[in-house]
Amino acid sequence: MDSKTTVTIWNEFRHEKQDENVRSVYPDGIHEALAAPLREAGFQVRTATLDEPTHGLTDEVLAKTEVLVWWGHMAHGEVSDEVVQKVVEHVWGGMGLVVLHSAHFSKVFKRLMGTSCDLKWREAGEKERLYVINPSHPIVRGIGEMIELDHEEMYGEHFDIPTPDELLMISSFAGGEVFRSACTFRRGAGKIFYFQPGHETYPTYYHKDIQRVIQNAIEWARPLDAVRPTYGHRPLFAKDVQ
Ligand code: ZN
């Protein structure tokens, strides 16, 4: 693992401030829970939250970010369209994007997918099993055949996304529903990973296998050797004419 990978973890950071239950699970915010194991693993991690100026995503921060991790839920509408546009353009330019749980409804993900990104859901703290269906993929390296979470929010099909470029895991829930819970997409020069677990009232982001998947996804999404195409008018040079 290259210790120089620069990661920005963006978190809405509202539930943790407003809800005692959530605060008891993530006292320093979901962003810090996500950041801790990544810092330990040698990633260069910064965090950014909704209520900071420019939501913490200045041009300078975005320019330095190789992979952006996004968690949001109750305040998607408060994310400024200008910041959304900049994030989308950075993804097109090669920045990796890891979209977690309820960020399926973030403006950034919806813009990049071009669909409603809607789904079925039920908050009943039921058991979830995430089955690996693409065992050779680097994002599932080291986690075995299946991850079991004792308590998660059910997300069920149909999930209104474009057909993923790669489908890595399918989840089943105690209630019987299934869900495409780990999907990759490519947009422009950028790589995108959507990962379903992570409801704010459950300690999902402390689970070692969940942390492993997120870490693997960051390594996968990093613009390691992305070609940055140039677009626009191209003059015909004499040397090109045979
Ligand atoms: Zn949730």
PDB file of C-alpha atoms in Angstrom, residues 26 30 34 69-72 98-104 119 126-131 143 147-155 159 169-173 179-183 193-207 209-211 213-214:
ATOM      1  CA  TYR A  26     -20.014   7.923  16.635  1.00  0.00           C
ATOM      2  CA  ILE A  30     -18.781   9.194  11.262  1.00  0.00           C
ATOM      3  CA  LEU A  34     -13.860   6.249   8.994  1.00  0.00           C
ATOM      4  CA  VAL A  69     -15.309   9.371   0.492  1.00  0.00           C
ATOM      5  CA  TRP A  70     -18.894  10.653   0.872  1.00  0.00           C
ATOM      6  CA  TRP A  71     -21.440  10.059   3.666  1.00  0.00           C
ATOM      7  CA  GLY A  72     -24.655  12.084   3.773  1.00  0.00           C
ATOM      8  CA  VAL A  98     -16.358   6.109  -2.569  1.00  0.00           C
ATOM      9  CA  VAL A  99     -20.075   6.582  -1.907  1.00  0.00           C
ATOM     10  CA  LEU A 100     -21.348   5.162   1.383  1.00  0.00           C
ATOM     11  CA  HIS A 101     -24.823   4.063   2.471  1.00  0.00           C
ATOM     12  CA  SER A 102     -27.427   6.876   2.278  1.00  0.00           C
ATOM     13  CA  ALA A 103     -25.143   8.878   0.009  1.00  0.00           C
ATOM     14  CA  HIS A 104     -26.925   6.920  -2.737  1.00  0.00           C
ATOM     15  CA  LEU A 119     -34.448   2.123  -3.388  1.00  0.00           C
ATOM     16  CA  GLU A 126     -32.034  -6.680  11.144  1.00  0.00           C
ATOM     17  CA  LYS A 127     -29.251  -9.055  10.151  1.00  0.00           C
ATOM     18  CA  GLU A 128     -27.567  -8.449   6.812  1.00  0.00           C
ATOM     19  CA  ARG A 129     -25.293 -10.793   4.907  1.00  0.00           C
ATOM     20  CA  LEU A 130     -23.132  -9.372   2.123  1.00  0.00           C
ATOM     21  CA  TYR A 131     -22.111 -12.181  -0.208  1.00  0.00           C
ATOM     22  CA  ILE A 143     -12.643 -10.526   3.557  1.00  0.00           C
ATOM     23  CA  ILE A 147     -19.660 -10.316   5.736  1.00  0.00           C
ATOM     24  CA  GLU A 148     -22.359 -10.661   8.357  1.00  0.00           C
ATOM     25  CA  LEU A 149     -23.694  -7.596  10.156  1.00  0.00           C
ATOM     26  CA  ASP A 150     -25.971  -8.246  13.128  1.00  0.00           C
ATOM     27  CA  HIS A 151     -27.811  -4.961  12.722  1.00  0.00           C
ATOM     28  CA  GLU A 152     -28.192  -2.865   9.608  1.00  0.00           C
ATOM     29  CA  GLU A 153     -30.811  -0.883   7.771  1.00  0.00           C
ATOM     30  CA  MET A 154     -32.435  -2.872   4.966  1.00  0.00           C
ATOM     31  CA  TYR A 155     -31.837  -1.461   1.505  1.00  0.00           C
ATOM     32  CA  PHE A 159     -32.104   0.088  -6.668  1.00  0.00           C
ATOM     33  CA  MET A 169     -21.504  -8.120  -3.474  1.00  0.00           C
ATOM     34  CA  ILE A 170     -25.168  -8.961  -3.130  1.00  0.00           C
ATOM     35  CA  SER A 171     -26.795  -8.552   0.275  1.00  0.00           C
ATOM     36  CA  SER A 172     -29.647 -10.472   1.798  1.00  0.00           C
ATOM     37  CA  PHE A 173     -31.637  -9.243   4.769  1.00  0.00           C
ATOM     38  CA  PHE A 179     -29.662  -5.629  -2.728  1.00  0.00           C
ATOM     39  CA  ARG A 180     -26.680  -4.878  -4.974  1.00  0.00           C
ATOM     40  CA  SER A 181     -24.577  -3.637  -2.076  1.00  0.00           C
ATOM     41  CA  ALA A 182     -21.133  -3.176  -3.656  1.00  0.00           C
ATOM     42  CA  CYS A 183     -20.954  -1.731  -7.174  1.00  0.00           C
ATOM     43  CA  PHE A 193     -17.494   2.625  -5.719  1.00  0.00           C
ATOM     44  CA  TYR A 194     -20.890   2.435  -4.018  1.00  0.00           C
ATOM     45  CA  PHE A 195     -21.060   0.466  -0.742  1.00  0.00           C
ATOM     46  CA  GLN A 196     -24.368   0.045   1.069  1.00  0.00           C
ATOM     47  CA  PRO A 197     -23.657  -0.609   4.799  1.00  0.00           C
ATOM     48  CA  GLY A 198     -23.335   2.234   7.301  1.00  0.00           C
ATOM     49  CA  HIS A 199     -26.598   3.421   8.842  1.00  0.00           C
ATOM     50  CA  GLU A 200     -25.783   6.034  11.474  1.00  0.00           C
ATOM     51  CA  THR A 201     -27.310   4.221  14.477  1.00  0.00           C
ATOM     52  CA  TYR A 202     -25.311   0.994  14.023  1.00  0.00           C
ATOM     53  CA  PRO A 203     -21.563   0.494  14.665  1.00  0.00           C
ATOM     54  CA  THR A 204     -20.953  -0.769  11.126  1.00  0.00           C
ATOM     55  CA  TYR A 205     -17.884   1.378  10.447  1.00  0.00           C
ATOM     56  CA  TYR A 206     -16.019  -0.263  13.356  1.00  0.00           C
ATOM     57  CA  HIS A 207     -16.395  -3.700  11.709  1.00  0.00           C
ATOM     58  CA  ASP A 209     -14.227  -6.309   7.221  1.00  0.00           C
ATOM     59  CA  ILE A 210     -16.204  -3.164   6.410  1.00  0.00           C
ATOM     60  CA  GLN A 211     -13.085  -1.095   7.120  1.00  0.00           C
ATOM     61  CA  VAL A 213     -13.512  -3.050   1.983  1.00  0.00           C
ATOM     62  CA  ILE A 214     -13.414   0.749   2.274  1.00  0.00           C
TER      63      ILE A 214
END
